[in-house]
Each structure stands twice: as structure tokens, then as C-alpha cells.
Amino acid sequence: GCFVGIPVLNMPGFLRNQREFFDDRDLNRLMNGYEAKSPAGQYVKQIKNKLFSHFDCLIDLHTATSGRVNTYHIRVNSNHKSSYKMAHLMGSDIIVHSPKADGTSRYFFEKNDKPAITVEIGNPQILQDALIDQTIEGVIRNLEEFDVLPKSILKFEDKATICSDSTWVFARSGGILEVFPKLGEIIKKGSQIAIQTNLFGEIIEKYKSPISGVVIGRKNTASSQTGDRLIHIGVVE
């Protein structure tokens, strides 16, 4: 087999230090081809035709978006047997069942019945050596599984927390935000997870968890706007 590693798929965005393409569209929402007439859509078309169409599986590597922090977790359609096995081989902290992936790279592969996972490797714009090492080891285990590399004699213990679903809590207004739970923390339904104040320190919003579960990701900047994602909670099986 052949391993193809692409360090940066969105080079225009990388050079601009932003998630989006140069026309401010998110490439990882255009894999269904709906925006083919835009520059980003044309770029995605070339990615699919010249790269993805030749691949048998995909490990899509991400970090959190700017302003948020993540655990090391995998998003996968658990109903796809090969994809689910790939997810477990990554050695992540959390695996989230995520069957809906419309417009993403994972969507393109699943539509063609090919295994694919999305790997969220911690926080943006910093090098987290331990998570990088974990990810590399997970990629190697997958290459061994697909017989691209000879199988290792080293034992691997899968300790991932399995989540059957996940949900985000969104800001109801703008202000100064403080989020309380830590990454990986188990929280209960109804527990206070954040408060929001105005510039004079007066509390304008209090947020409680709508479900019990594990904290997958959270906002880590104080300034917040209406509709911002505050905290990502996984439903533990």
C-alpha cells in the first residue's frame, strides 16, 4: 500500500492564519459540491478528483478552532465497522459517534463506502508534543491494520471513553465569559457550567448543562458573542 501525508490541505488559509479559504469559505463544509462555482468549491473539486478519489481510507487531522480548546478525540460514524475500528486504533481519550458529516471530508469517503475518521488533536496554534506522539502512534497502528506496515508486537490498550452523541451549549448573549468545567471532566445535568457578565461585572447569564456527560471541548477566551459555542459535552455510553 501507499501512505500519502498532506501537512496542509488549505494552504491559502494557512498563509493567512485562518481556518477559511481565501474567499472566507470553509473547505471542510464544501465536500458535497454545493458551492462548486466559488473559488473554494473549485479547490475542493480538485482535492476530490486528484487526491481523495484515489484513496481507500482517510484520517482527517484537525485541532480546535481559535478561541476553543479540545480533548484528543475522534469523530466517527460508529455504524461503519471499518471506520469504528480505525477510531479505536488511534488511542484517543474520547470517541464520539457522529453519523452526520455533511460537507466534510469524512462525508465524501462515507458516501463512497470508504472508512474515514476525523481526529481532533487538542488546541489550536500550539504544539502539544504528547498529543502529537499519540496521534502518530495511532496513524502507525492504522497503517499496520491495513497491512501497509508490518504489525508491531507491542501491546496497545484502548482506554477511550465512548460517547453515543454530543451537544454544544451556545451563548445566549454577548459579554465576558467564564467557563468552569475542565477538559475531560464528567459533569451532571443541571450543574452550572458558565457565567456571563457585562463590562461592569454584572451577571447577565448563567448556563447550566442540558445533559450529563464528559467535556470534549470548551471556549477559552473571555470575550463572547451571541451564538458562540461555549462547551461541547459528550453523552457517555
PDB file of C-alpha atoms in Angstrom:
ATOM      1  CA  GLY A   1       0.000   0.000   0.000  1.00  0.00           C
ATOM      2  CA  CYS A   2       0.890   3.673  -0.215  1.00  0.00           C
ATOM      3  CA  PHE A   3       0.730   6.261   2.556  1.00  0.00           C
ATOM      4  CA  VAL A   4       0.016   9.842   1.460  1.00  0.00           C
ATOM      5  CA  GLY A   5       0.597  12.532   4.102  1.00  0.00           C
ATOM      6  CA  ILE A   6      -0.627  16.080   3.435  1.00  0.00           C
ATOM      7  CA  PRO A   7       0.731  18.526   6.057  1.00  0.00           C
ATOM      8  CA  VAL A   8      -1.515  21.427   4.971  1.00  0.00           C
ATOM      9  CA  LEU A   9      -4.533  20.921   2.730  1.00  0.00           C
ATOM     10  CA  ASN A  10      -5.698  24.539   2.877  1.00  0.00           C
ATOM     11  CA  MET A  11      -2.505  26.423   2.072  1.00  0.00           C
ATOM     12  CA  PRO A  12      -4.194  29.805   1.360  1.00  0.00           C
ATOM     13  CA  GLY A  13      -5.859  29.642   4.783  1.00  0.00           C
ATOM     14  CA  PHE A  14      -2.607  28.554   6.436  1.00  0.00           C
ATOM     15  CA  LEU A  15      -0.725  31.516   4.965  1.00  0.00           C
ATOM     16  CA  ARG A  16      -3.483  33.854   6.201  1.00  0.00           C
ATOM     17  CA  ASN A  17      -3.510  32.237   9.657  1.00  0.00           C
ATOM     18  CA  GLN A  18      -7.219  31.431   9.332  1.00  0.00           C
ATOM     19  CA  ARG A  19      -9.475  28.402   9.066  1.00  0.00           C
ATOM     20  CA  GLU A  20     -11.229  29.511   5.868  1.00  0.00           C
ATOM     21  CA  PHE A  21     -10.036  29.594   2.257  1.00  0.00           C
ATOM     22  CA  PHE A  22      -9.085  32.994   0.790  1.00  0.00           C
ATOM     23  CA  ASP A  23     -12.755  33.609  -0.147  1.00  0.00           C
ATOM     24  CA  ASP A  24     -13.727  33.028   3.522  1.00  0.00           C
ATOM     25  CA  ARG A  25     -15.396  29.651   2.889  1.00  0.00           C
ATOM     26  CA  ASP A  26     -14.733  26.569   4.982  1.00  0.00           C
ATOM     27  CA  LEU A  27     -13.325  23.829   2.736  1.00  0.00           C
ATOM     28  CA  ASN A  28     -14.482  21.172   5.178  1.00  0.00           C
ATOM     29  CA  ARG A  29     -18.113  22.123   4.587  1.00  0.00           C
ATOM     30  CA  LEU A  30     -17.999  22.001   0.777  1.00  0.00           C
ATOM     31  CA  MET A  31     -17.220  18.334   0.052  1.00  0.00           C
ATOM     32  CA  ASN A  32     -20.817  17.767  -1.078  1.00  0.00           C
ATOM     33  CA  GLY A  33     -20.182  20.056  -4.069  1.00  0.00           C
ATOM     34  CA  TYR A  34     -22.917  22.601  -3.303  1.00  0.00           C
ATOM     35  CA  GLU A  35     -20.550  25.545  -3.767  1.00  0.00           C
ATOM     36  CA  ALA A  36     -18.708  24.340  -6.884  1.00  0.00           C
ATOM     37  CA  LYS A  37     -18.826  27.779  -8.544  1.00  0.00           C
ATOM     38  CA  SER A  38     -16.855  29.502  -5.774  1.00  0.00           C
ATOM     39  CA  PRO A  39     -13.021  29.550  -5.656  1.00  0.00           C
ATOM     40  CA  ALA A  40     -13.125  27.350  -2.556  1.00  0.00           C
ATOM     41  CA  GLY A  41     -15.552  24.997  -4.288  1.00  0.00           C
ATOM     42  CA  GLN A  42     -13.242  24.654  -7.281  1.00  0.00           C
ATOM     43  CA  TYR A  43     -10.314  23.964  -4.949  1.00  0.00           C
ATOM     44  CA  VAL A  44     -12.353  21.255  -3.204  1.00  0.00           C
ATOM     45  CA  LYS A  45     -13.265  19.768  -6.575  1.00  0.00           C
ATOM     46  CA  GLN A  46      -9.569  19.325  -7.366  1.00  0.00           C
ATOM     47  CA  ILE A  47      -8.930  17.799  -3.926  1.00  0.00           C
ATOM     48  CA  LYS A  48     -11.645  15.214  -4.545  1.00  0.00           C
ATOM     49  CA  ASN A  49     -10.652  14.422  -8.141  1.00  0.00           C
ATOM     50  CA  LYS A  50      -6.860  14.413  -7.781  1.00  0.00           C
ATOM     51  CA  LEU A  51      -6.499  13.094  -4.228  1.00  0.00           C
ATOM     52  CA  PHE A  52      -9.494  11.670  -2.422  1.00  0.00           C
ATOM     53  CA  SER A  53     -10.838   9.624  -5.328  1.00  0.00           C
ATOM     54  CA  HIS A  54      -7.582   7.591  -5.292  1.00  0.00           C
ATOM     55  CA  PHE A  55      -7.588   6.878  -1.545  1.00  0.00           C
ATOM     56  CA  ASP A  56      -9.043   3.823   0.196  1.00  0.00           C
ATOM     57  CA  CYS A  57      -9.405   5.461   3.616  1.00  0.00           C
ATOM     58  CA  LEU A  58      -8.889   8.800   5.349  1.00  0.00           C
ATOM     59  CA  ILE A  59      -7.557  10.047   8.674  1.00  0.00           C
ATOM     60  CA  ASP A  60      -8.505  13.730   8.708  1.00  0.00           C
ATOM     61  CA  LEU A  61      -6.358  15.621  11.233  1.00  0.00           C
ATOM     62  CA  HIS A  62      -7.677  18.759  12.958  1.00  0.00           C
ATOM     63  CA  THR A  63      -7.249  20.919  16.049  1.00  0.00           C
ATOM     64  CA  ALA A  64      -9.812  23.058  17.846  1.00  0.00           C
ATOM     65  CA  THR A  65     -10.883  26.327  16.242  1.00  0.00           C
ATOM     66  CA  SER A  66      -9.212  29.506  17.529  1.00  0.00           C
ATOM     67  CA  GLY A  67     -10.690  30.556  20.857  1.00  0.00           C
ATOM     68  CA  ARG A  68     -11.537  26.994  21.914  1.00  0.00           C
ATOM     69  CA  VAL A  69      -9.644  24.020  23.380  1.00  0.00           C
ATOM     70  CA  ASN A  70     -10.229  20.313  22.796  1.00  0.00           C
ATOM     71  CA  THR A  71      -9.529  16.941  24.277  1.00  0.00           C
ATOM     72  CA  TYR A  72      -7.842  14.476  21.935  1.00  0.00           C
ATOM     73  CA  HIS A  73     -10.946  12.876  20.428  1.00  0.00           C
ATOM     74  CA  ILE A  74     -12.273  11.148  17.322  1.00  0.00           C
ATOM     75  CA  ARG A  75     -15.468  11.816  15.400  1.00  0.00           C
ATOM     76  CA  VAL A  76     -16.697   8.713  13.578  1.00  0.00           C
ATOM     77  CA  ASN A  77     -19.801   7.051  12.212  1.00  0.00           C
ATOM     78  CA  SER A  78     -19.806   4.102  14.613  1.00  0.00           C
ATOM     79  CA  ASN A  79     -22.159   2.201  12.296  1.00  0.00           C
ATOM     80  CA  HIS A  80     -19.355   1.896   9.736  1.00  0.00           C
ATOM     81  CA  LYS A  81     -17.403  -1.095  11.037  1.00  0.00           C
ATOM     82  CA  SER A  82     -14.025  -0.282   9.453  1.00  0.00           C
ATOM     83  CA  SER A  83     -14.212   3.390  10.436  1.00  0.00           C
ATOM     84  CA  TYR A  84     -15.059   2.475  14.013  1.00  0.00           C
ATOM     85  CA  LYS A  85     -12.043   0.145  14.194  1.00  0.00           C
ATOM     86  CA  MET A  86      -9.812   2.909  12.837  1.00  0.00           C
ATOM     87  CA  ALA A  87     -11.098   5.243  15.550  1.00  0.00           C
ATOM     88  CA  HIS A  88     -10.229   2.794  18.334  1.00  0.00           C
ATOM     89  CA  LEU A  89      -6.721   2.268  16.945  1.00  0.00           C
ATOM     90  CA  MET A  90      -5.949   5.993  17.305  1.00  0.00           C
ATOM     91  CA  GLY A  91      -5.642   5.721  21.102  1.00  0.00           C
ATOM     92  CA  SER A  92      -7.667   8.872  21.769  1.00  0.00           C
ATOM     93  CA  ASP A  93      -9.238   9.978  25.047  1.00  0.00           C
ATOM     94  CA  ILE A  94     -12.770  10.078  23.629  1.00  0.00           C
ATOM     95  CA  ILE A  95     -14.599   8.604  20.631  1.00  0.00           C
ATOM     96  CA  VAL A  96     -17.795  10.407  19.581  1.00  0.00           C
ATOM     97  CA  HIS A  97     -20.454   8.753  17.423  1.00  0.00           C
ATOM     98  CA  SER A  98     -21.040  11.335  14.682  1.00  0.00           C
ATOM     99  CA  PRO A  99     -23.066   9.883  11.800  1.00  0.00           C
ATOM    100  CA  LYS A 100     -23.877  13.243  10.223  1.00  0.00           C
ATOM    101  CA  ALA A 101     -20.872  14.696   8.424  1.00  0.00           C
ATOM    102  CA  ASP A 102     -22.475  16.579   5.546  1.00  0.00           C
ATOM    103  CA  GLY A 103     -19.966  18.575   3.506  1.00  0.00           C
ATOM    104  CA  THR A 104     -16.891  17.292   5.326  1.00  0.00           C
ATOM    105  CA  SER A 105     -14.021  15.188   4.021  1.00  0.00           C
ATOM    106  CA  ARG A 106     -15.423  12.286   6.047  1.00  0.00           C
ATOM    107  CA  TYR A 107     -18.745  12.729   4.223  1.00  0.00           C
ATOM    108  CA  PHE A 108     -17.045  12.239   0.846  1.00  0.00           C
ATOM    109  CA  PHE A 109     -15.477   8.954   1.920  1.00  0.00           C
ATOM    110  CA  GLU A 110     -18.563   7.586   3.676  1.00  0.00           C
ATOM    111  CA  LYS A 111     -20.680   8.396   0.630  1.00  0.00           C
ATOM    112  CA  ASN A 112     -18.338   6.115  -1.329  1.00  0.00           C
ATOM    113  CA  ASP A 113     -18.414   3.463   1.431  1.00  0.00           C
ATOM    114  CA  LYS A 114     -14.790   4.032   2.407  1.00  0.00           C
ATOM    115  CA  PRO A 115     -13.628   4.230   6.038  1.00  0.00           C
ATOM    116  CA  ALA A 116     -12.806   7.672   7.400  1.00  0.00           C
ATOM    117  CA  ILE A 117     -12.363   9.367  10.764  1.00  0.00           C
ATOM    118  CA  THR A 118     -11.915  12.940  11.942  1.00  0.00           C
ATOM    119  CA  VAL A 119      -9.172  13.330  14.558  1.00  0.00           C
ATOM    120  CA  GLU A 120      -9.303  16.406  16.809  1.00  0.00           C
ATOM    121  CA  ILE A 121      -5.790  16.823  18.244  1.00  0.00           C
ATOM    122  CA  GLY A 122      -6.107  19.289  21.083  1.00  0.00           C
ATOM    123  CA  ASN A 123      -5.661  23.034  20.913  1.00  0.00           C
ATOM    124  CA  PRO A 124      -5.025  25.425  18.005  1.00  0.00           C
ATOM    125  CA  GLN A 125      -1.770  27.217  17.206  1.00  0.00           C
ATOM    126  CA  ILE A 126       0.417  25.332  19.708  1.00  0.00           C
ATOM    127  CA  LEU A 127       2.479  22.160  19.514  1.00  0.00           C
ATOM    128  CA  GLN A 128       1.305  19.665  22.144  1.00  0.00           C
ATOM    129  CA  ASP A 129       4.051  17.058  21.987  1.00  0.00           C
ATOM    130  CA  ALA A 130       2.250  14.328  23.934  1.00  0.00           C
ATOM    131  CA  LEU A 131      -0.842  14.534  21.718  1.00  0.00           C
ATOM    132  CA  ILE A 132       1.295  14.625  18.575  1.00  0.00           C
ATOM    133  CA  ASP A 133       3.060  11.438  19.711  1.00  0.00           C
ATOM    134  CA  GLN A 134      -0.280   9.758  20.488  1.00  0.00           C
ATOM    135  CA  THR A 135      -1.607  10.679  17.063  1.00  0.00           C
ATOM    136  CA  ILE A 136       1.474   9.433  15.210  1.00  0.00           C
ATOM    137  CA  GLU A 137       1.265   6.133  17.086  1.00  0.00           C
ATOM    138  CA  GLY A 138      -2.418   5.874  16.146  1.00  0.00           C
ATOM    139  CA  VAL A 139      -1.680   6.513  12.472  1.00  0.00           C
ATOM    140  CA  ILE A 140       1.033   3.835  12.553  1.00  0.00           C
ATOM    141  CA  ARG A 141      -1.370   1.330  14.141  1.00  0.00           C
ATOM    142  CA  ASN A 142      -3.834   2.021  11.341  1.00  0.00           C
ATOM    143  CA  LEU A 143      -1.141   1.547   8.712  1.00  0.00           C
ATOM    144  CA  GLU A 144      -0.367  -1.796  10.350  1.00  0.00           C
ATOM    145  CA  GLU A 145      -4.073  -2.699  10.293  1.00  0.00           C
ATOM    146  CA  PHE A 146      -4.215  -2.001   6.546  1.00  0.00           C
ATOM    147  CA  ASP A 147      -1.001  -4.022   6.010  1.00  0.00           C
ATOM    148  CA  VAL A 148       0.945  -1.002   4.799  1.00  0.00           C
ATOM    149  CA  LEU A 149       3.385  -1.648   7.645  1.00  0.00           C
ATOM    150  CA  PRO A 150       4.255  -4.931   9.384  1.00  0.00           C
ATOM    151  CA  LYS A 151       2.311  -5.434  12.600  1.00  0.00           C
ATOM    152  CA  SER A 152       4.042  -4.451  15.830  1.00  0.00           C
ATOM    153  CA  ILE A 153       4.476  -6.867  18.719  1.00  0.00           C
ATOM    154  CA  LEU A 154       3.816  -4.032  21.193  1.00  0.00           C
ATOM    155  CA  LYS A 155       0.521  -4.288  23.048  1.00  0.00           C
ATOM    156  CA  PHE A 156      -1.993  -1.451  22.801  1.00  0.00           C
ATOM    157  CA  GLU A 157      -4.578  -0.707  25.482  1.00  0.00           C
ATOM    158  CA  ASP A 158      -7.647   1.133  24.220  1.00  0.00           C
ATOM    159  CA  LYS A 159      -8.904   3.405  27.023  1.00  0.00           C
ATOM    160  CA  ALA A 160     -11.173   5.714  25.021  1.00  0.00           C
ATOM    161  CA  THR A 161     -14.391   6.960  26.592  1.00  0.00           C
ATOM    162  CA  ILE A 162     -17.220   6.161  24.151  1.00  0.00           C
ATOM    163  CA  CYS A 163     -19.878   8.812  23.526  1.00  0.00           C
ATOM    164  CA  SER A 164     -23.098   7.890  21.745  1.00  0.00           C
ATOM    165  CA  ASP A 165     -23.788  11.551  20.931  1.00  0.00           C
ATOM    166  CA  SER A 166     -22.621  15.052  21.763  1.00  0.00           C
ATOM    167  CA  THR A 167     -24.055  18.540  22.030  1.00  0.00           C
ATOM    168  CA  TRP A 168     -22.825  22.127  22.210  1.00  0.00           C
ATOM    169  CA  VAL A 169     -24.072  24.811  24.579  1.00  0.00           C
ATOM    170  CA  PHE A 170     -24.316  28.186  22.834  1.00  0.00           C
ATOM    171  CA  ALA A 171     -24.115  31.723  24.235  1.00  0.00           C
ATOM    172  CA  ARG A 172     -27.492  33.420  24.560  1.00  0.00           C
ATOM    173  CA  SER A 173     -25.945  36.899  24.563  1.00  0.00           C
ATOM    174  CA  GLY A 174     -22.628  38.688  24.321  1.00  0.00           C
ATOM    175  CA  GLY A 175     -20.369  39.598  27.220  1.00  0.00           C
ATOM    176  CA  ILE A 176     -17.451  38.432  29.336  1.00  0.00           C
ATOM    177  CA  LEU A 177     -17.496  34.672  29.778  1.00  0.00           C
ATOM    178  CA  GLU A 178     -16.114  32.277  32.378  1.00  0.00           C
ATOM    179  CA  VAL A 179     -16.450  28.532  31.689  1.00  0.00           C
ATOM    180  CA  PHE A 180     -15.946  26.302  34.744  1.00  0.00           C
ATOM    181  CA  PRO A 181     -15.533  22.606  33.771  1.00  0.00           C
ATOM    182  CA  LYS A 182     -12.137  21.321  32.670  1.00  0.00           C
ATOM    183  CA  LEU A 183     -11.478  19.225  29.580  1.00  0.00           C
ATOM    184  CA  GLY A 184     -12.322  15.574  30.217  1.00  0.00           C
ATOM    185  CA  GLU A 185     -14.364  16.400  33.321  1.00  0.00           C
ATOM    186  CA  ILE A 186     -17.577  14.461  33.946  1.00  0.00           C
ATOM    187  CA  ILE A 187     -20.469  16.851  34.620  1.00  0.00           C
ATOM    188  CA  LYS A 188     -24.082  16.308  35.646  1.00  0.00           C
ATOM    189  CA  LYS A 189     -27.246  17.618  34.058  1.00  0.00           C
ATOM    190  CA  GLY A 190     -28.230  20.924  35.654  1.00  0.00           C
ATOM    191  CA  SER A 191     -24.776  21.743  37.000  1.00  0.00           C
ATOM    192  CA  GLN A 192     -23.540  25.291  36.435  1.00  0.00           C
ATOM    193  CA  ILE A 193     -21.040  25.365  33.594  1.00  0.00           C
ATOM    194  CA  ALA A 194     -20.535  29.079  32.861  1.00  0.00           C
ATOM    195  CA  ILE A 195     -21.463  32.635  33.764  1.00  0.00           C
ATOM    196  CA  GLN A 196     -21.524  35.702  31.582  1.00  0.00           C
ATOM    197  CA  THR A 197     -21.173  39.284  32.778  1.00  0.00           C
ATOM    198  CA  ASN A 198     -21.266  42.706  31.179  1.00  0.00           C
ATOM    199  CA  LEU A 199     -18.240  45.003  31.202  1.00  0.00           C
ATOM    200  CA  PHE A 200     -19.149  46.211  34.708  1.00  0.00           C
ATOM    201  CA  GLY A 201     -19.074  42.711  36.201  1.00  0.00           C
ATOM    202  CA  GLU A 202     -22.841  42.355  36.470  1.00  0.00           C
ATOM    203  CA  ILE A 203     -24.055  38.826  35.755  1.00  0.00           C
ATOM    204  CA  ILE A 204     -26.295  38.710  32.693  1.00  0.00           C
ATOM    205  CA  GLU A 205     -26.416  34.958  32.015  1.00  0.00           C
ATOM    206  CA  LYS A 206     -25.894  31.732  33.921  1.00  0.00           C
ATOM    207  CA  TYR A 207     -25.502  28.494  31.987  1.00  0.00           C
ATOM    208  CA  LYS A 208     -26.370  25.005  33.187  1.00  0.00           C
ATOM    209  CA  SER A 209     -25.552  21.737  31.490  1.00  0.00           C
ATOM    210  CA  PRO A 210     -28.519  20.384  29.495  1.00  0.00           C
ATOM    211  CA  ILE A 211     -27.199  16.828  29.840  1.00  0.00           C
ATOM    212  CA  SER A 212     -24.844  14.674  31.891  1.00  0.00           C
ATOM    213  CA  GLY A 213     -21.619  13.743  30.157  1.00  0.00           C
ATOM    214  CA  VAL A 214     -17.929  14.402  29.548  1.00  0.00           C
ATOM    215  CA  VAL A 215     -16.421  17.750  28.480  1.00  0.00           C
ATOM    216  CA  ILE A 216     -14.948  17.273  24.993  1.00  0.00           C
ATOM    217  CA  GLY A 217     -14.159  20.911  24.228  1.00  0.00           C
ATOM    218  CA  ARG A 218     -14.773  24.395  25.566  1.00  0.00           C
ATOM    219  CA  LYS A 219     -14.278  28.068  24.844  1.00  0.00           C
ATOM    220  CA  ASN A 220     -11.172  29.520  26.465  1.00  0.00           C
ATOM    221  CA  THR A 221     -11.416  33.223  25.623  1.00  0.00           C
ATOM    222  CA  ALA A 222     -13.240  35.737  27.820  1.00  0.00           C
ATOM    223  CA  SER A 223     -14.937  37.786  25.120  1.00  0.00           C
ATOM    224  CA  SER A 224     -18.065  36.101  23.768  1.00  0.00           C
ATOM    225  CA  GLN A 225     -20.814  36.924  21.310  1.00  0.00           C
ATOM    226  CA  THR A 226     -24.370  35.698  20.944  1.00  0.00           C
ATOM    227  CA  GLY A 227     -24.283  32.248  19.357  1.00  0.00           C
ATOM    228  CA  ASP A 228     -20.695  31.433  20.359  1.00  0.00           C
ATOM    229  CA  ARG A 229     -20.001  27.775  21.189  1.00  0.00           C
ATOM    230  CA  LEU A 230     -19.307  27.613  24.905  1.00  0.00           C
ATOM    231  CA  ILE A 231     -18.852  23.961  25.786  1.00  0.00           C
ATOM    232  CA  HIS A 232     -19.002  20.618  23.953  1.00  0.00           C
ATOM    233  CA  ILE A 233     -20.466  17.741  26.008  1.00  0.00           C
ATOM    234  CA  GLY A 234     -20.371  14.060  25.060  1.00  0.00           C
ATOM    235  CA  VAL A 235     -23.071  11.608  26.137  1.00  0.00           C
ATOM    236  CA  VAL A 236     -21.152   8.751  27.746  1.00  0.00           C
ATOM    237  CA  GLU A 237     -22.420   5.272  26.911  1.00  0.00           C
TER     238      GLU A 237
END
